[in-house]
Short mmCIF file of N, CA and C in Angstrom, two decimals:
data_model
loop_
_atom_site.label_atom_id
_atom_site.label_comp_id
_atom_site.label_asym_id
_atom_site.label_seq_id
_atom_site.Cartn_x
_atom_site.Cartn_y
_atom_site.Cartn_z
N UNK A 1 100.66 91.30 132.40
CA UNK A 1 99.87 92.42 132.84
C UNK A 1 99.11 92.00 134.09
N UNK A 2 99.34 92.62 134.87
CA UNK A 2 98.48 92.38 136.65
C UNK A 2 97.24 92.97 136.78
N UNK A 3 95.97 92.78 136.79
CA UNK A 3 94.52 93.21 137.15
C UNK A 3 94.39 93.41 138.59
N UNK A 4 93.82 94.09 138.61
CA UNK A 4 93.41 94.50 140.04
C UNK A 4 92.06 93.59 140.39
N UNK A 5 91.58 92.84 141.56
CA UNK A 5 90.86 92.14 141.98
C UNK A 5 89.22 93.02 141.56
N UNK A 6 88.49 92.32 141.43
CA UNK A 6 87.34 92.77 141.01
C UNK A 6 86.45 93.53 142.51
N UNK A 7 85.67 93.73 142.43
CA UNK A 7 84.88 94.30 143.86
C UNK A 7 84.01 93.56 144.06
N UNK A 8 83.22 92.57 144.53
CA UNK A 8 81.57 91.79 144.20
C UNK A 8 80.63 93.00 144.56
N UNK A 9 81.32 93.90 144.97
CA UNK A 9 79.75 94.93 145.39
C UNK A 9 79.64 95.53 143.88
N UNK A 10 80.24 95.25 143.25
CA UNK A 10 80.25 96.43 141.61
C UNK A 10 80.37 95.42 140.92
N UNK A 11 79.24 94.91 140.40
CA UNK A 11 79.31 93.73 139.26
C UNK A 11 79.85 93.59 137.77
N UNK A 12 79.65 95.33 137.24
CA UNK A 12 80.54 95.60 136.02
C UNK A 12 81.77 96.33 136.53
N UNK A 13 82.89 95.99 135.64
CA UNK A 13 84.28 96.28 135.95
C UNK A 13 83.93 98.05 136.00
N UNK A 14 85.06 98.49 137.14
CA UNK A 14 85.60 99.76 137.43
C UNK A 14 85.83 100.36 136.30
N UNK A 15 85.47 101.36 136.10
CA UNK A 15 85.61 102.14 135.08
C UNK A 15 86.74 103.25 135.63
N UNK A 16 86.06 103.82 136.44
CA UNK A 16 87.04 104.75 137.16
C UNK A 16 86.62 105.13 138.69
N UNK A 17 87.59 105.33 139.79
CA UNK A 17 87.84 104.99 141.06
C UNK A 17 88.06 106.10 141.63
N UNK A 18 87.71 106.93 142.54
CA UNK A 18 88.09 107.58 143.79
C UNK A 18 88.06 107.78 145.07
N UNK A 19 89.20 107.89 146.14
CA UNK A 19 88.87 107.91 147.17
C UNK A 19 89.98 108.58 147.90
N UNK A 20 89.17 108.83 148.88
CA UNK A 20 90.38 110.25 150.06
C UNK A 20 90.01 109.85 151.36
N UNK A 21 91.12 109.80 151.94
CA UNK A 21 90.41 110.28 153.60
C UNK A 21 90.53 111.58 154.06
N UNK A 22 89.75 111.92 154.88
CA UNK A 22 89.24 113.18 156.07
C UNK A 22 89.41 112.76 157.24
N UNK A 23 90.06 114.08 157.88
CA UNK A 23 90.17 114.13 158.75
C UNK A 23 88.23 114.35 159.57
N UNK A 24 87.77 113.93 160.57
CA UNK A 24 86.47 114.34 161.06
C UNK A 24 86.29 115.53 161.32
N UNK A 25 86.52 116.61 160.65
CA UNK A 25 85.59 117.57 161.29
C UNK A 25 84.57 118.10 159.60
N UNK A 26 84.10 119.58 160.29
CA UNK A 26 83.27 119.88 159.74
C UNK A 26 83.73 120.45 157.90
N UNK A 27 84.70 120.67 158.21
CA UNK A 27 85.31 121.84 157.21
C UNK A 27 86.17 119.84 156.03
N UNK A 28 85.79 119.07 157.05
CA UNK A 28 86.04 117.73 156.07
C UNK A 28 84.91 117.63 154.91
N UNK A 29 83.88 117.99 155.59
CA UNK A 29 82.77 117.53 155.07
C UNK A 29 82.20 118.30 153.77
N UNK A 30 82.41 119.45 153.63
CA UNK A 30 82.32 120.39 152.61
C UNK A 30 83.50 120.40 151.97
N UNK A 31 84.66 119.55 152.35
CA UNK A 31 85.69 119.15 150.87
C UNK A 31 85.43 117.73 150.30
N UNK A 32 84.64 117.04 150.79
CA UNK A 32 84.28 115.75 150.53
C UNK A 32 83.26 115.70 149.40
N UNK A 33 82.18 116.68 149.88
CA UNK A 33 80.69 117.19 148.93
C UNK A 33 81.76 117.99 147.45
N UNK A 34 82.70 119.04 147.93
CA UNK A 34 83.12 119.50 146.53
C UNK A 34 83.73 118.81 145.65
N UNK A 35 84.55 117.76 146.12
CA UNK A 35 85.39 116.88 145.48
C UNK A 35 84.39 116.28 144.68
N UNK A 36 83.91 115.07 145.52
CA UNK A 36 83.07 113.87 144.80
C UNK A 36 81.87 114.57 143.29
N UNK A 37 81.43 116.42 143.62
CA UNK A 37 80.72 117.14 142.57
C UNK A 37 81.98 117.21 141.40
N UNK A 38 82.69 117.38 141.76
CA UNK A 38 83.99 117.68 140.33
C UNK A 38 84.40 116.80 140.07
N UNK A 39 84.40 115.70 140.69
CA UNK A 39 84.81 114.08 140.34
C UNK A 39 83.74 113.64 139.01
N UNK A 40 82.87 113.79 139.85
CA UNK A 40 81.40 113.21 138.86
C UNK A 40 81.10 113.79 137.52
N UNK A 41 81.24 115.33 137.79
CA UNK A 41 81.59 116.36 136.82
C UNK A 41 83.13 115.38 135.25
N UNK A 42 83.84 115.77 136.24
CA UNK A 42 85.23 115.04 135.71
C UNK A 42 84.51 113.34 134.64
N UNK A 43 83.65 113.24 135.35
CA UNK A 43 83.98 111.34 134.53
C UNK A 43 82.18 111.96 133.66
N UNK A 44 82.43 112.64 133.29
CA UNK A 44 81.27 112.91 132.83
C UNK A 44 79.29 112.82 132.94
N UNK A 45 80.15 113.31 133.97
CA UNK A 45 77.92 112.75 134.64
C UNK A 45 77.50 113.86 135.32
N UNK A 46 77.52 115.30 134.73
CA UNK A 46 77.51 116.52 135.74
C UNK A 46 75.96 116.46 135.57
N UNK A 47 75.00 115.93 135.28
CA UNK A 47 73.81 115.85 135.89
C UNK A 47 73.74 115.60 137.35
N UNK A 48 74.48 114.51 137.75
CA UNK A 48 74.24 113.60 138.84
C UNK A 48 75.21 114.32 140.16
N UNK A 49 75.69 115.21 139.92
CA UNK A 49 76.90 115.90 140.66
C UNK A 49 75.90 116.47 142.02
N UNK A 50 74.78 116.99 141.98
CA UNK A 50 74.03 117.93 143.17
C UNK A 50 74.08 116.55 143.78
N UNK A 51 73.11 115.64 143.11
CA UNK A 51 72.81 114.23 144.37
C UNK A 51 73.88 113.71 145.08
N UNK A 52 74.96 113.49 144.03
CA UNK A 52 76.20 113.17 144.68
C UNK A 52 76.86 114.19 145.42
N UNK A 53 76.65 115.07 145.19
CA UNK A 53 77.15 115.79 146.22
C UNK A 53 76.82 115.94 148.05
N UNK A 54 75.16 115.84 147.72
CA UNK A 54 74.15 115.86 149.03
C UNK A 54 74.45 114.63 149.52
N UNK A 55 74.21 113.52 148.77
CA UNK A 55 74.88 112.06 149.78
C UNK A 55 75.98 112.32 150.57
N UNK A 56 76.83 112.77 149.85
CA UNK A 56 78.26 112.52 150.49
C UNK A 56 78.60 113.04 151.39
N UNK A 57 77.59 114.75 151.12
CA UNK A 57 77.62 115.30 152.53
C UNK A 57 76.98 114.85 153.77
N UNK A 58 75.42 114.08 153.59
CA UNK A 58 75.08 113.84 154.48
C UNK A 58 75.76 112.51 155.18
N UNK A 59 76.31 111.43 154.50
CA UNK A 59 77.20 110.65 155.04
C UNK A 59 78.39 110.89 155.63
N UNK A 60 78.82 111.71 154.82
CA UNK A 60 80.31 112.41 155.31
C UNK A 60 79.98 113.34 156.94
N UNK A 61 78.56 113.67 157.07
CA UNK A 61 78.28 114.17 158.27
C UNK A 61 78.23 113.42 159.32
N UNK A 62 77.28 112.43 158.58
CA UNK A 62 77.39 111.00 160.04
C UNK A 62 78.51 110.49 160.47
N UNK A 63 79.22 110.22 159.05
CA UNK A 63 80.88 109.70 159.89
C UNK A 63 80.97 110.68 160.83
N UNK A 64 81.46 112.25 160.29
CA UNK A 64 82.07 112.63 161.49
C UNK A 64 80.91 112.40 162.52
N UNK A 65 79.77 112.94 162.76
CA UNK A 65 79.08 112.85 164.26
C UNK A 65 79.03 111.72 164.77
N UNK A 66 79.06 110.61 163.98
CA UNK A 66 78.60 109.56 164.89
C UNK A 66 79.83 108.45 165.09
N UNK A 67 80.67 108.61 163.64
CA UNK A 67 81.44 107.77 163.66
C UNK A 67 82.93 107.60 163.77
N UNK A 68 83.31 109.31 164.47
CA UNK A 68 84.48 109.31 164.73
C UNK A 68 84.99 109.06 165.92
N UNK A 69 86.41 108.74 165.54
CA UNK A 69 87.15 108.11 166.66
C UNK A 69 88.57 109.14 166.43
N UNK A 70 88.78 109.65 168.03
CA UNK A 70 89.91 110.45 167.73
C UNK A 70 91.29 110.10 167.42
N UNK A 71 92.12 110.93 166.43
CA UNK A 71 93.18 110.08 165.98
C UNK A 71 92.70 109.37 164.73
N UNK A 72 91.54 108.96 164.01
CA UNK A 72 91.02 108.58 162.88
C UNK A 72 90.83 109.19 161.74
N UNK A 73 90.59 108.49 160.75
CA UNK A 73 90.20 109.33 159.37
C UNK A 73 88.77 108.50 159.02
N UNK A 74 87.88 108.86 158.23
CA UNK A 74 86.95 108.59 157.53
C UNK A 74 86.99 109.10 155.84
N UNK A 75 86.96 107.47 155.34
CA UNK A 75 87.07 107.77 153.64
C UNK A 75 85.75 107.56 153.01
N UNK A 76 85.88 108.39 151.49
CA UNK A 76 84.64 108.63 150.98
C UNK A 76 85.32 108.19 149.67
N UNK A 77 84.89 107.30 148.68
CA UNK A 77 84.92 106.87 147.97
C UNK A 77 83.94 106.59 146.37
N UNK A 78 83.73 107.19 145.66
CA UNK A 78 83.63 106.66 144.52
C UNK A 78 83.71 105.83 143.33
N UNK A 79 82.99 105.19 142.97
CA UNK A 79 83.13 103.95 141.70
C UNK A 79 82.18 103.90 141.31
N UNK A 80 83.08 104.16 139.79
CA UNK A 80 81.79 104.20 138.28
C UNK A 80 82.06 103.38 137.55
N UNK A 81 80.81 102.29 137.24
CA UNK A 81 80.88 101.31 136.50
C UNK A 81 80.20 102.00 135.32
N UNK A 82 79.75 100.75 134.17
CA UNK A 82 79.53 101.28 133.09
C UNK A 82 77.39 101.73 133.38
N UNK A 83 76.95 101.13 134.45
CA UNK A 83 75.89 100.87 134.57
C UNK A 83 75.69 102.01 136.09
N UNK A 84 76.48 102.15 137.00
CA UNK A 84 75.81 103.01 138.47
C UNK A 84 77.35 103.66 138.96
N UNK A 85 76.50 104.14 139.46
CA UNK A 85 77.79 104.61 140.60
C UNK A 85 77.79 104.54 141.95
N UNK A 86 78.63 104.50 142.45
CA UNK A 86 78.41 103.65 144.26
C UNK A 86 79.44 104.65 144.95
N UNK A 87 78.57 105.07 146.13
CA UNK A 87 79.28 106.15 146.90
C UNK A 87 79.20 105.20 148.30
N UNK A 88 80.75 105.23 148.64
CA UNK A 88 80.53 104.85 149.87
C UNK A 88 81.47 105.39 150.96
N UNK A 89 81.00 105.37 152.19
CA UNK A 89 81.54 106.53 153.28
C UNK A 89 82.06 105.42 154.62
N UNK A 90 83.03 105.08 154.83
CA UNK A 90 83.41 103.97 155.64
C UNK A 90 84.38 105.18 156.94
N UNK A 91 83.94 104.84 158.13
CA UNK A 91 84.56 105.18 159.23
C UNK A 91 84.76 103.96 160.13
N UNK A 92 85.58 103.94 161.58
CA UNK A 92 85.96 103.36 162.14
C UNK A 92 85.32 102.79 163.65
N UNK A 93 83.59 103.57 163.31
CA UNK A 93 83.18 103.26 164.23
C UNK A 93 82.19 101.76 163.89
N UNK A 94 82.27 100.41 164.09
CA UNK A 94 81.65 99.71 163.70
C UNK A 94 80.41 99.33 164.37
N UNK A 95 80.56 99.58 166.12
CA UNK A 95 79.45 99.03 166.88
C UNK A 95 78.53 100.69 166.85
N UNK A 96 78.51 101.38 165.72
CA UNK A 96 77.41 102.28 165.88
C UNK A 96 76.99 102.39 164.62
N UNK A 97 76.43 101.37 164.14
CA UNK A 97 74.95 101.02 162.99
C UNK A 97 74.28 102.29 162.79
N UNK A 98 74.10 102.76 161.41
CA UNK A 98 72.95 103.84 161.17
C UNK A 98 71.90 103.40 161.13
N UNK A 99 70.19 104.07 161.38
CA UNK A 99 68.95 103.40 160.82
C UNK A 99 68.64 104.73 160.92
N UNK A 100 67.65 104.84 159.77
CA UNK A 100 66.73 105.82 159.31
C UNK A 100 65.79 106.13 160.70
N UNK A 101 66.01 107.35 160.84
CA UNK A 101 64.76 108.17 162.25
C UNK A 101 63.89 109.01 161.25
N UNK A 102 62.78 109.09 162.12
CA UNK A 102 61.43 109.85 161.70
C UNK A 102 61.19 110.89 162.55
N UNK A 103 61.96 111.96 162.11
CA UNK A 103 62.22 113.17 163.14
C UNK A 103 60.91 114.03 162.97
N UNK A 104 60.65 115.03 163.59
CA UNK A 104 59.30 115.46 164.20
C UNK A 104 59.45 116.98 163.48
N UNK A 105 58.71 117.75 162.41
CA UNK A 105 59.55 118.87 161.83
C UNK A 105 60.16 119.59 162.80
N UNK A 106 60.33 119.63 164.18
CA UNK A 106 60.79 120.40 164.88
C UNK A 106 62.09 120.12 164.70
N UNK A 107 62.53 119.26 164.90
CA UNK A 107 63.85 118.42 165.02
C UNK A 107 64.53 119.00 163.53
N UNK A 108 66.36 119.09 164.90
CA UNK A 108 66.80 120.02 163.82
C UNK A 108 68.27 119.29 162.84
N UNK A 109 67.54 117.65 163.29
CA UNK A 109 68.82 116.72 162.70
C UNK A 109 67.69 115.33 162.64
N UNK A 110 68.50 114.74 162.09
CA UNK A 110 67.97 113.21 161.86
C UNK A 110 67.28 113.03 160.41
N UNK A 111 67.55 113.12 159.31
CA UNK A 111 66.74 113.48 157.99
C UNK A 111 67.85 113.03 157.13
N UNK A 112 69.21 112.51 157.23
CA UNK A 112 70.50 112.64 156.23
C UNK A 112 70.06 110.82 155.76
N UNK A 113 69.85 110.02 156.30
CA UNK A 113 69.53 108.94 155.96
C UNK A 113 68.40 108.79 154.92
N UNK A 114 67.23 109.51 155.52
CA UNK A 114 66.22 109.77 154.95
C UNK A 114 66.36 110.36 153.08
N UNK A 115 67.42 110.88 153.45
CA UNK A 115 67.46 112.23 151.73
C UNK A 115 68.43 110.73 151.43
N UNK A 116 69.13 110.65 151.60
CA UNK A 116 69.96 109.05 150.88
C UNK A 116 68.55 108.60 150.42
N UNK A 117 68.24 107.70 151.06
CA UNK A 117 67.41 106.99 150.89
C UNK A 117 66.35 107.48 149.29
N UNK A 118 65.97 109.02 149.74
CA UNK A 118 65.31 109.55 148.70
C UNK A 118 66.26 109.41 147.35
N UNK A 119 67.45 110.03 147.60
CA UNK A 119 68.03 109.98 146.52
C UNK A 119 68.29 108.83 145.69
N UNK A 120 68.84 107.93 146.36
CA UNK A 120 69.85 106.70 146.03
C UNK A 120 69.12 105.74 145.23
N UNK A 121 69.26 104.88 144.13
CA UNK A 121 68.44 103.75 143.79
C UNK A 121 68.33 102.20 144.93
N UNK A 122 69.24 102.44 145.49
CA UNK A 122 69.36 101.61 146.85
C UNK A 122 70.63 101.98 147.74
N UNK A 123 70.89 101.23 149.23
CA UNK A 123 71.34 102.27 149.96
C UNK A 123 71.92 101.14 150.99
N UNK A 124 72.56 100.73 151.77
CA UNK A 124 72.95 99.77 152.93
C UNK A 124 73.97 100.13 153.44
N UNK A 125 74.42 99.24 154.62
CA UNK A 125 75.67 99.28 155.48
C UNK A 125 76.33 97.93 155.33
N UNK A 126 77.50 97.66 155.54
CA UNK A 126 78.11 96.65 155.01
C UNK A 126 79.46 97.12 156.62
N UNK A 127 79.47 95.74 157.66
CA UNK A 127 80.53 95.78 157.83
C UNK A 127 81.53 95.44 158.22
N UNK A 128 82.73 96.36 158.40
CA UNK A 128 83.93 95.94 157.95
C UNK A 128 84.80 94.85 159.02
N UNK A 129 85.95 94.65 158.86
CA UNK A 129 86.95 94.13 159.92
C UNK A 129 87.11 95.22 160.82
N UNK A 130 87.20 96.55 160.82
CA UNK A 130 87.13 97.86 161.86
C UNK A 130 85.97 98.51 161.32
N UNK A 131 85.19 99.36 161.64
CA UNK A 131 84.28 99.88 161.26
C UNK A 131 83.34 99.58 160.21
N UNK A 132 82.93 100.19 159.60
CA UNK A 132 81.78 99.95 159.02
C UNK A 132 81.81 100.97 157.82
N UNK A 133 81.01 100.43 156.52
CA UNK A 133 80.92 101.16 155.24
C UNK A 133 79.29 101.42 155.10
N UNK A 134 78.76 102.80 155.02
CA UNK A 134 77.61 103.09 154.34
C UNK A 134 77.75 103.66 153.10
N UNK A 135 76.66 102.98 152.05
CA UNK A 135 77.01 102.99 151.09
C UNK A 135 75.32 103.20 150.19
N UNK A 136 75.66 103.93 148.83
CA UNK A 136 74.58 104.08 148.51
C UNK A 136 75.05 104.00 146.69
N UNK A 137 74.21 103.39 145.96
CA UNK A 137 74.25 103.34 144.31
C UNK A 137 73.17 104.27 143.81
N UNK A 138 74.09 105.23 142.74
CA UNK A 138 73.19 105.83 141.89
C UNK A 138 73.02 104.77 140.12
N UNK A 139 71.96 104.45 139.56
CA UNK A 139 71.96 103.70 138.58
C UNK A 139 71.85 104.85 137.57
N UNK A 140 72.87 104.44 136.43
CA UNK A 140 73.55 105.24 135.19
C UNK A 140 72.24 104.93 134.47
N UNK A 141 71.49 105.56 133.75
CA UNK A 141 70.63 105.86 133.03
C UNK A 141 70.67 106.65 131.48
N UNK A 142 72.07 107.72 131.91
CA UNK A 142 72.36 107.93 130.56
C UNK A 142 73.27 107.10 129.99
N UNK A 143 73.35 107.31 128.52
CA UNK A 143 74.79 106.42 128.08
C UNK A 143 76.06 107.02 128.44
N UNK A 144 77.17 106.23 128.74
CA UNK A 144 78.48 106.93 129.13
C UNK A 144 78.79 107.60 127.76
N UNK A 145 79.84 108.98 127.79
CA UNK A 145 79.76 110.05 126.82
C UNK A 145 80.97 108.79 126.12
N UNK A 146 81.57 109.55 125.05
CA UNK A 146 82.04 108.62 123.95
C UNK A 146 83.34 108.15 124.49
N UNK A 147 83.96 109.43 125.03
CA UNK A 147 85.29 108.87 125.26
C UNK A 147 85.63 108.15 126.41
N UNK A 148 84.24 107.94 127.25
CA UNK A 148 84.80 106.57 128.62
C UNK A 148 84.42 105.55 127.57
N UNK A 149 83.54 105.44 126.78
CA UNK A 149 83.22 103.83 126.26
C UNK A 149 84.09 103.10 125.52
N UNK A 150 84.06 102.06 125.94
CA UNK A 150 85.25 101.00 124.98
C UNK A 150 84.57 100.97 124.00
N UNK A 151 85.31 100.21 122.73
CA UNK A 151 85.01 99.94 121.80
C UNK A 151 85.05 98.63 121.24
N UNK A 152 83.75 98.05 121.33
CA UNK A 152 83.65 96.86 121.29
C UNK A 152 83.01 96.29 119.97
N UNK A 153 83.71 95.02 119.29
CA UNK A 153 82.76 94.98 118.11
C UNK A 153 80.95 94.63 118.39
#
């Protein structure tokens, strides 16, 4: 039987895995937010589906604005361990780093880092050999429902 390599960013084994690429535009970004809500929905955590949803959009926004490259895709990814879940949004732009701005209420952008941040139990960039992964963990708080849990003596 062949295992699949572990992740070090996800310290308890994969429970269950998703990921897609998008094309960058806008109409990506609102299939990215619906997916990852029915995903979450799907593995049983429809509490956590709005947050996950709002991350993904607001990351899934930055890829495209900041981090597309034409001719590219940007993937959005999911992984649920038995303990969090880790959303992460990797595009191909690497020499353009996100950091949290302190926009002025006038300002009618700059706040998507910020709501991560609010949301997420923690939140970073990690990156890659081409681009770069932002990434954010939600920590599992409820118990997983019966039928993801193993059964262990």
């Amino acid at each position: 039987m062949a295992f699949a390599p572990r992740d070090p960013r996800t310290p308890d084994p994969v429970i269950d895995e998703g990921r897609i690429d998008y094309v960058p535009t806008a109409i990506s970004v609102t299939r990215a937010r619906r997916h990852a809500a029915r995903l979450i929905a799907d593995w049983g955590h429809p509490a956590l589906a709005d947050d996950v949803a709002l991350i993904v959009s607001e990351l899934a926004t930055n890829a495209m604005r900041h981090g597309s490259i034409p001719g590219r895709l940007f993937r959005v990814q999911l992984t649920l361990t038995k303990t969090r879940l880790r959303i992460a949004v990797s595009d191909p732009r690497g020499e353009r780093l996100p950091r949290p701005r302190h926009p002025s209420p006038r300002d009618r952008h700059g706040r998507g880092l910020l709501i991560v941040r609010a949301l997420a139990d923690r939140w970073g960039v990690r990156e890659r050999t081409t681009g770069k992964e932002i990434w954010a963990e939600l920590d599992l708080t409820a118990a997983l429902p019966a039928d993801r849990c193993t059964n262990e003596p």
